[in-house]
Structures are given as C-alpha cells and as structure tokens.
C-alpha cells in the first residue's frame, strides 16, 4: 500500500530537538517505502525501516553517480543544480573502489589510534582557553568546531590559519536554503583553494593525506587531478563538519539528560557505549542518503523503477523498534546501539574511526574539566540546525 505523505519540509519539522520528526514512526508502521516530492517538485521514494535502509544502501543497483543525469540538486531540494566536484560520495565501482582504497588506508583504526596524543593536546588547549576566558562560553566556537577542524587540517596538510575560510564556505554549502549561485561560488572558492594547495604539494610533498593523494598512481599513471581535488574537498568538509556537530549535539544531549551524565561521570569507562548511543540517537545527516536506481528492483517489498530516486532515512532507521528496544530512550549504558549514522555498504563513512575517537576524547575531557558544566539557557532556546543538511546546534551557551 502506498500512503501519500506531505513531503519532508526543509527545514523539517521536529516536535523535540532530540527526536527525528514523528511522521517517521507512522511511516515505518504503515508505509515503510513511500512516495514523496522534494520542494523542487522531483519525486522520490523514502525508505524508513532499519532493515530496508541497510538493504538499499548495500544494493549495487542503487547508484550514487550523478554524472549521467546531473541532479536538479535533489539532495539539496533546490530548484537548479549545483555541480560539486566528483568525490567518493558520487562515484560507483570501479572508480569508487580505486579512490576508496587510497583514502581508507589513511584512516584505519591503527592510523587513527596514533593521533590520540595530538587530539588530546588539541582538546586540552581548547579547554584551557575556555577556562581562562571564564563562563559563559559558546561550546561550538570554543570547542566543538576547532577540535575536528584542527585535526583534519593536520591530517590533510591544510594550514590551520585558513580554517575560518573553509568553515565559512562549508556553512554556505550546508544550508538547505542557500541559493544555488552562492553554493556554486562557495564550492568554486573551496576548489580553487584546495587546487592551489595540491599544486604546492606536488612541488614540495609533505607527509599528509593531500600529498599522498596528489602523488598516488594507478598502474603506473598518476591518478586523475579531478579526483584528488574532489576527494580533498570531501575530506576537508566531511572531516570537520559532521564531527563538530556531533560533539556539540552530544554535549547538549548529555547535559539535558542529568541522570545519564551522572552515570557517565560515575563510570567514565562508559564513554565507548555512550558515544555509540549518541551516534544512534542523532543521525546528523538528517535528510538521509540519496541514491538512484540503475535497474528495476524491489526495496522493502516496493517496486522501484530504473531511474527512480530513493532516499534512505538514517534518522528513522536508528529509531526502528525492530532494531532497538525502546529506541526513543537515550541510555549511555546501552549494550548495543545498532545504528546507520555512518551509512552502510561500500560508502560507509571512511572517517568513522577518527570521528569516534574525537568524540570520546572531547566529551570525556569536557566533563572531567568542568564538574559543574551546564547549559546557560533552556534547551528550548537553543538554535538547533534544522536549516542545515547536517543537524546540530548553531550555538551552545555554557556555564560552569
Ligand atoms: C560523526 C561524524 C561523522 C558522521 C555522522 C559521518 C557520516 C557519514 C555518512 C552517513 C556517510 C555515507 C555517505 C553515503 O553513503 O552517501 C559518510 C561518508 C564519508 N565520510 Fe563521514 N561522517 C562523519 C565523520 C567523518 C570524518 C571525520 C571524515 C574524514 C576524516 C569522514 C569522511 C567521509 C568520507 C570520505 C566518506 C565517503 C565514503 C565513501 O563514499 O566511500 N567522515 N560519512
């Protein structure tokens, strides 16, 4: 049965900042693969059950490649298209396989574990500066944004002094209502910036990911420039934005659940479980992952035709009662928090080990440094990011 629903509104309406829109629960029960229209009028299928989301993301007949049919900026819901440079998130195999190998080897559990002392140092410096300036502080500006930005700068070999510039461009690209021309301009500026860095690194390579990509070869030939540029830009954006928002949102979620933060303070070893639960609780890629069918197929019992667009809702999948008992409850001690927040299948997040480590170090240190940490305003007054593709909070005034 196909039930018509009103299209997810951009910004999408949430009743509570800690929960995805309530409509998802009804869809999972009544119409788990449902037709809807984006605000730009293009129609698509929305997949809301955990099992179906994983099956769809693991299905090679659902493609991410938009070159054959340039998107009318579907994921963005905008009227006119913006072409972002080609990167892993827009490549199917075998092109994807080549670039994925080059990138994943830079971000293995082992590689990332080596960064621990440096991440701890960066976190410590941010906390020192917060303590020195005294309360109130904006957690986003003072802590959540600088930590992953500084870490990804070091990994990529991007000057930390330029971070205000790339953070600004990222904000424009990420806002759901940025006009297409502005997104195009921000994307071109970022491409120009990374392009210059790559040229410099070809002349004087360092021991960083951009230098490694710029020098990579396949069957003896250099890898295409476009891929170095596109993937460099993807890593720079994905490497700081999602994690920054998860750090801020996690801190707010913990502070708003007093009994959970007490449990974590009493037993700091719970941090591994707490981070996994926070990832389950908030799928920050809030409007889901977009795919396009290359052949006819069935998704969750629904016939999908070649050429149809399919959106997998990670936020809904994470709250599916079939994969998680009492999913609306936030419990830092939950033994297994099954989630799709890093996606699933061949495109599953390449930076997830780094993201987890940053979250664990940042949240543990924040709670340890300020035993009386609290929100300086009620949760209802916080500006949550329903206007951005990556959910989070724009500002978090804190006191201690
Ligand atoms: C909490 C933080 C993060 C979240 C929630 C997150 C989420 C995701 C999701 C959902 C995808 C799948 C996209 C798709 O299937 O279309 C993805 C892909 C990706 N992420 Fe992350 N990410 C995070 C942090 C990071 C970090 C720190 C990096 C880099 C250091 C990174 C790099 C990437 C890359 C390169 C891909 C593309 C993988 C591919 O297409 O093969 N992410 N991420």
PDB file of C-alpha atoms and ligand atoms in Angstrom, residues 57 64 88-91 96 100 103 107 152 155 231 234-235 238-240 242-243 246 279 282 284-285 289-291 314 340-344 346-352 354-356 358-359, ligand 1:
ATOM      1  CA  UNK A  57      22.415   1.051   0.913  1.00  0.00           C
ATOM      2  CA  UNK A  64      25.385   7.495  -6.259  1.00  0.00           C
ATOM      3  CA  UNK A  88      33.784   9.137  -3.275  1.00  0.00           C
ATOM      4  CA  UNK A  89      30.203  10.032  -2.390  1.00  0.00           C
ATOM      5  CA  UNK A  90      29.373  10.460  -6.094  1.00  0.00           C
ATOM      6  CA  UNK A  91      31.300   7.507  -7.535  1.00  0.00           C
ATOM      7  CA  UNK A  96      34.872   4.297  -6.242  1.00  0.00           C
ATOM      8  CA  UNK A 100      38.222   4.336  -1.524  1.00  0.00           C
ATOM      9  CA  UNK A 103      41.619   7.065   1.297  1.00  0.00           C
ATOM     10  CA  UNK A 107      42.140   6.375   8.223  1.00  0.00           C
ATOM     11  CA  UNK A 152      41.608  17.432   9.768  1.00  0.00           C
ATOM     12  CA  UNK A 155      45.851  15.171   8.581  1.00  0.00           C
ATOM     13  CA  UNK A 231      38.197  13.917  -2.556  1.00  0.00           C
ATOM     14  CA  UNK A 234      35.177  15.978   0.617  1.00  0.00           C
ATOM     15  CA  UNK A 235      37.682  15.092   3.340  1.00  0.00           C
ATOM     16  CA  UNK A 238      33.233  15.791   5.948  1.00  0.00           C
ATOM     17  CA  UNK A 239      36.249  15.706   8.258  1.00  0.00           C
ATOM     18  CA  UNK A 240      35.183  18.672  10.346  1.00  0.00           C
ATOM     19  CA  UNK A 242      29.796  16.248  10.911  1.00  0.00           C
ATOM     20  CA  UNK A 243      32.078  15.647  13.880  1.00  0.00           C
ATOM     21  CA  UNK A 246      28.089  15.607  16.810  1.00  0.00           C
ATOM     22  CA  UNK A 279      25.541   8.275  17.301  1.00  0.00           C
ATOM     23  CA  UNK A 282      21.291  11.501  16.426  1.00  0.00           C
ATOM     24  CA  UNK A 284      23.214  14.126  11.937  1.00  0.00           C
ATOM     25  CA  UNK A 285      22.931  13.528   8.181  1.00  0.00           C
ATOM     26  CA  UNK A 289      21.189   9.453   1.787  1.00  0.00           C
ATOM     27  CA  UNK A 290      20.117   9.794  -1.841  1.00  0.00           C
ATOM     28  CA  UNK A 291      20.510   7.035  -4.439  1.00  0.00           C
ATOM     29  CA  UNK A 314      19.207   7.179   8.677  1.00  0.00           C
ATOM     30  CA  UNK A 340      23.204   3.613  10.444  1.00  0.00           C
ATOM     31  CA  UNK A 341      24.600   7.053  11.270  1.00  0.00           C
ATOM     32  CA  UNK A 342      27.780   6.319   9.306  1.00  0.00           C
ATOM     33  CA  UNK A 343      25.758   4.888   6.410  1.00  0.00           C
ATOM     34  CA  UNK A 344      26.070   1.278   5.281  1.00  0.00           C
ATOM     35  CA  UNK A 346      30.510   0.388   0.236  1.00  0.00           C
ATOM     36  CA  UNK A 347      30.075   4.093   1.022  1.00  0.00           C
ATOM     37  CA  UNK A 348      30.045   3.624   4.786  1.00  0.00           C
ATOM     38  CA  UNK A 349      31.879   6.558   6.383  1.00  0.00           C
ATOM     39  CA  UNK A 350      35.619   6.412   5.704  1.00  0.00           C
ATOM     40  CA  UNK A 351      36.332   8.643   8.711  1.00  0.00           C
ATOM     41  CA  UNK A 352      34.282   6.796  11.339  1.00  0.00           C
ATOM     42  CA  UNK A 354      38.536   9.150  13.633  1.00  0.00           C
ATOM     43  CA  UNK A 355      35.084  10.566  14.417  1.00  0.00           C
ATOM     44  CA  UNK A 356      34.573   8.072  17.262  1.00  0.00           C
ATOM     45  CA  UNK A 358      37.471  12.580  18.595  1.00  0.00           C
ATOM     46  CA  UNK A 359      34.043  12.258  20.218  1.00  0.00           C
TER      47      UNK A 359
HETATM   48  C1  LIG B   1      30.240  11.881  13.494  1.00  0.00           C
HETATM   49  C2  LIG B   1      30.865  12.191  12.384  1.00  0.00           C
HETATM   50  C3  LIG B   1      30.520  11.659  11.032  1.00  0.00           C
HETATM   51  C4  LIG B   1      29.330  11.219  10.532  1.00  0.00           C
HETATM   52  C5  LIG B   1      27.986  11.125  11.252  1.00  0.00           C
HETATM   53  C6  LIG B   1      29.559  10.809   9.161  1.00  0.00           C
HETATM   54  C7  LIG B   1      28.593  10.269   8.339  1.00  0.00           C
HETATM   55  C8  LIG B   1      28.842   9.758   7.069  1.00  0.00           C
HETATM   56  C9  LIG B   1      27.865   9.071   6.244  1.00  0.00           C
HETATM   57  C10 LIG B   1      26.410   8.824   6.618  1.00  0.00           C
HETATM   58  C11 LIG B   1      28.477   8.710   5.106  1.00  0.00           C
HETATM   59  C12 LIG B   1      27.871   7.892   3.944  1.00  0.00           C
HETATM   60  C13 LIG B   1      27.516   8.738   2.755  1.00  0.00           C
HETATM   61  C14 LIG B   1      26.807   7.957   1.658  1.00  0.00           C
HETATM   62  O1  LIG B   1      26.658   6.734   1.743  1.00  0.00           O
HETATM   63  O2  LIG B   1      26.361   8.583   0.670  1.00  0.00           O
HETATM   64  C15 LIG B   1      29.835   9.181   5.179  1.00  0.00           C
HETATM   65  C16 LIG B   1      30.767   9.021   4.189  1.00  0.00           C
HETATM   66  C17 LIG B   1      32.047   9.551   4.251  1.00  0.00           C
HETATM   67  N1  LIG B   1      32.642  10.175   5.332  1.00  0.00           N
HETATM   68 FE1  LIG B   1      31.800  10.523   7.123  1.00  0.00          FE
HETATM   69  N2  LIG B   1      30.872  11.042   8.861  1.00  0.00           N
HETATM   70  C18 LIG B   1      31.498  11.541   9.965  1.00  0.00           C
HETATM   71  C19 LIG B   1      32.835  11.886  10.082  1.00  0.00           C
HETATM   72  C20 LIG B   1      33.764  11.817   9.063  1.00  0.00           C
HETATM   73  C21 LIG B   1      35.144  12.198   9.173  1.00  0.00           C
HETATM   74  C22 LIG B   1      35.832  12.690  10.455  1.00  0.00           C
HETATM   75  C23 LIG B   1      35.701  12.016   7.930  1.00  0.00           C
HETATM   76  C24 LIG B   1      37.114  12.237   7.448  1.00  0.00           C
HETATM   77  C25 LIG B   1      38.172  12.258   8.160  1.00  0.00           C
HETATM   78  C26 LIG B   1      34.671  11.493   7.070  1.00  0.00           C
HETATM   79  C27 LIG B   1      34.858  11.146   5.753  1.00  0.00           C
HETATM   80  C28 LIG B   1      33.920  10.512   4.971  1.00  0.00           C
HETATM   81  C29 LIG B   1      34.178  10.088   3.607  1.00  0.00           C
HETATM   82  C30 LIG B   1      35.495  10.249   2.836  1.00  0.00           C
HETATM   83  C31 LIG B   1      33.006   9.475   3.143  1.00  0.00           C
HETATM   84  C32 LIG B   1      32.736   8.873   1.770  1.00  0.00           C
HETATM   85  C33 LIG B   1      32.896   7.361   1.812  1.00  0.00           C
HETATM   86  C34 LIG B   1      32.525   6.679   0.506  1.00  0.00           C
HETATM   87  O3  LIG B   1      31.679   7.197  -0.244  1.00  0.00           O
HETATM   88  O4  LIG B   1      33.102   5.622   0.235  1.00  0.00           O
HETATM   89  N3  LIG B   1      33.514  11.399   7.788  1.00  0.00           N
HETATM   90  N4  LIG B   1      30.037   9.803   6.398  1.00  0.00           N
END
